[in-house]
CSV table of C-alpha atoms in Angstrom, one decimal:
chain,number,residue,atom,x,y,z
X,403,UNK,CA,149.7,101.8,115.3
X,404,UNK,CA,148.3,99.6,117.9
X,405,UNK,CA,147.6,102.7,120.1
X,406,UNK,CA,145.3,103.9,117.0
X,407,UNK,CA,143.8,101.3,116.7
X,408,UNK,CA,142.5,100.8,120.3
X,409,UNK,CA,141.5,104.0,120.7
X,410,UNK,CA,139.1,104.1,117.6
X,411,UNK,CA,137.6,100.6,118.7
X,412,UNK,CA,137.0,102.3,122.6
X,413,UNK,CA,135.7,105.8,120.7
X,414,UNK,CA,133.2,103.4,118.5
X,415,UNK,CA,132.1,101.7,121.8
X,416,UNK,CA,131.7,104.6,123.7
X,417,UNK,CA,129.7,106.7,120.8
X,418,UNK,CA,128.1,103.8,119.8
X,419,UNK,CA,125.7,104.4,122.7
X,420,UNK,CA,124.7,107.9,123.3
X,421,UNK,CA,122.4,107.2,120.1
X,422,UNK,CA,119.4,107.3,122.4
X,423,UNK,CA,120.5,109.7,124.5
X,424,UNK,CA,120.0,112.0,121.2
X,425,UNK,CA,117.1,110.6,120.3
X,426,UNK,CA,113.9,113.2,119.4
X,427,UNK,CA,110.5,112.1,120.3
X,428,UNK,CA,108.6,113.7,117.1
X,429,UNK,CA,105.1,112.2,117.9
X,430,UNK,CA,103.3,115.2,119.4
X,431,UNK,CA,105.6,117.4,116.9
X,432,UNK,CA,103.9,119.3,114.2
X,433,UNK,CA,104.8,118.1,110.5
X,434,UNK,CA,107.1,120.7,108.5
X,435,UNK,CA,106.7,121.5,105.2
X,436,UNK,CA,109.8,119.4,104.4
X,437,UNK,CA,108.2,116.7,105.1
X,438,UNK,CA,105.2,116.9,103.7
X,439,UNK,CA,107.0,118.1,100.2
X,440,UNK,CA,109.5,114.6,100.5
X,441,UNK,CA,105.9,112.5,101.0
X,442,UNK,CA,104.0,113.8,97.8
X,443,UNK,CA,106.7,114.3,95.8
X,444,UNK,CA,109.0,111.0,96.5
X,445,UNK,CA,107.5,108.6,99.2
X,446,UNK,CA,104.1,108.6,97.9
X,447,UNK,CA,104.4,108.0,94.1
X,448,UNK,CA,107.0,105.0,95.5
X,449,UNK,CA,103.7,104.2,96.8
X,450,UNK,CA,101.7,104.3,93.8
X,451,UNK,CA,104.3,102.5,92.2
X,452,UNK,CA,104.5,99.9,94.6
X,453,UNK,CA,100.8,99.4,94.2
X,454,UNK,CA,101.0,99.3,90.4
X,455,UNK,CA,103.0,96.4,90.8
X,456,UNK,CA,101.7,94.5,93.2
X,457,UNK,CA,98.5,93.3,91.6
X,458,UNK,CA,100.9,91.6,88.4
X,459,UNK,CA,103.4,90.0,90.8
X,460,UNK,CA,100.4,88.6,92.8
X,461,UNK,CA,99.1,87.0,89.5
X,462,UNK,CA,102.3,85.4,88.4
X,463,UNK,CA,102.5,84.2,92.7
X,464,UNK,CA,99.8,82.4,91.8
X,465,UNK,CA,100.8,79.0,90.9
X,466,UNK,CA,102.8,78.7,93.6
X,467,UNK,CA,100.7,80.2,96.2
X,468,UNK,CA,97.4,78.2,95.3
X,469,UNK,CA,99.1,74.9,96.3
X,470,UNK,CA,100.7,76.3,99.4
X,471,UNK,CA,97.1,78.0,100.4
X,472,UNK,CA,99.7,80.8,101.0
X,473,UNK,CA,97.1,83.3,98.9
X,474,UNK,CA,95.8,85.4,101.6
X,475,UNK,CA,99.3,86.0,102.9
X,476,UNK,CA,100.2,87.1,99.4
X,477,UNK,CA,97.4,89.6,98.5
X,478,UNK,CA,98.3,91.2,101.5
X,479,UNK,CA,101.8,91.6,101.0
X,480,UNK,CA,101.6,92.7,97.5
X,481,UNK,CA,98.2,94.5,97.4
X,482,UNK,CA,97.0,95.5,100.1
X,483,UNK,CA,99.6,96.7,102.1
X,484,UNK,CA,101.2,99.1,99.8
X,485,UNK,CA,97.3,100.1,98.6
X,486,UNK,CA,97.2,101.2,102.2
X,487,UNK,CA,100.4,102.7,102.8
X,488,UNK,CA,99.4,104.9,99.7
X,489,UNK,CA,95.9,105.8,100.1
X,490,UNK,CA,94.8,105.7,103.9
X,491,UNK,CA,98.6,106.6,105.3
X,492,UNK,CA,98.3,110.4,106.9
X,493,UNK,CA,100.0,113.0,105.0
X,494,UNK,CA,103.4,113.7,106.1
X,495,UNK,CA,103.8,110.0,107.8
X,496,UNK,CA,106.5,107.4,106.6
């Protein structure tokens, strides 16, 4: 058993890192249609969604985010980022 044992830990370790040895460099790649499909049908309504309920959250922040002059730190996080990552992101991007 203690034989097993070892020999998974040493297997881990040793296919642990040939991770980036299998790594694909997909920034000069062209999109596939998969891709684009998984964006407009999933990723972007999460998105839109995201967005939708920022602008509430941000509201309800404020009380404690006024005091802390933490505002502009919050609009960003809950507005504008996600308005962003929905609208201006390129199609196919995530």
């Amino acid at each position: 058993m203690k034989r097993i044992i070892i020999f998974l830990i040493v297997s881990l370790l040793v296919l642990s890192f040939t991770g980036p040895l299998f790594a694909k460099d997909e920034s000069t790649a062209d999109l596939s249609v998969p891709e684009v499909v998984l964006d407009v049908l999933w990723v972007r309504p999460i998105g839109l969604v995201q967005t939708a309920l920022g602008a509430p959250f941000f509201v309800i922040s404020l009380p404690v985010t006024i005091p802390l002059k933490k505002t502009g730190e919050a609009k960003e996080f809950l507005i504008t980022y996600p308005f962003y990552y929905y609208f201006n992101r390129p199609l196919g991007e995530m």
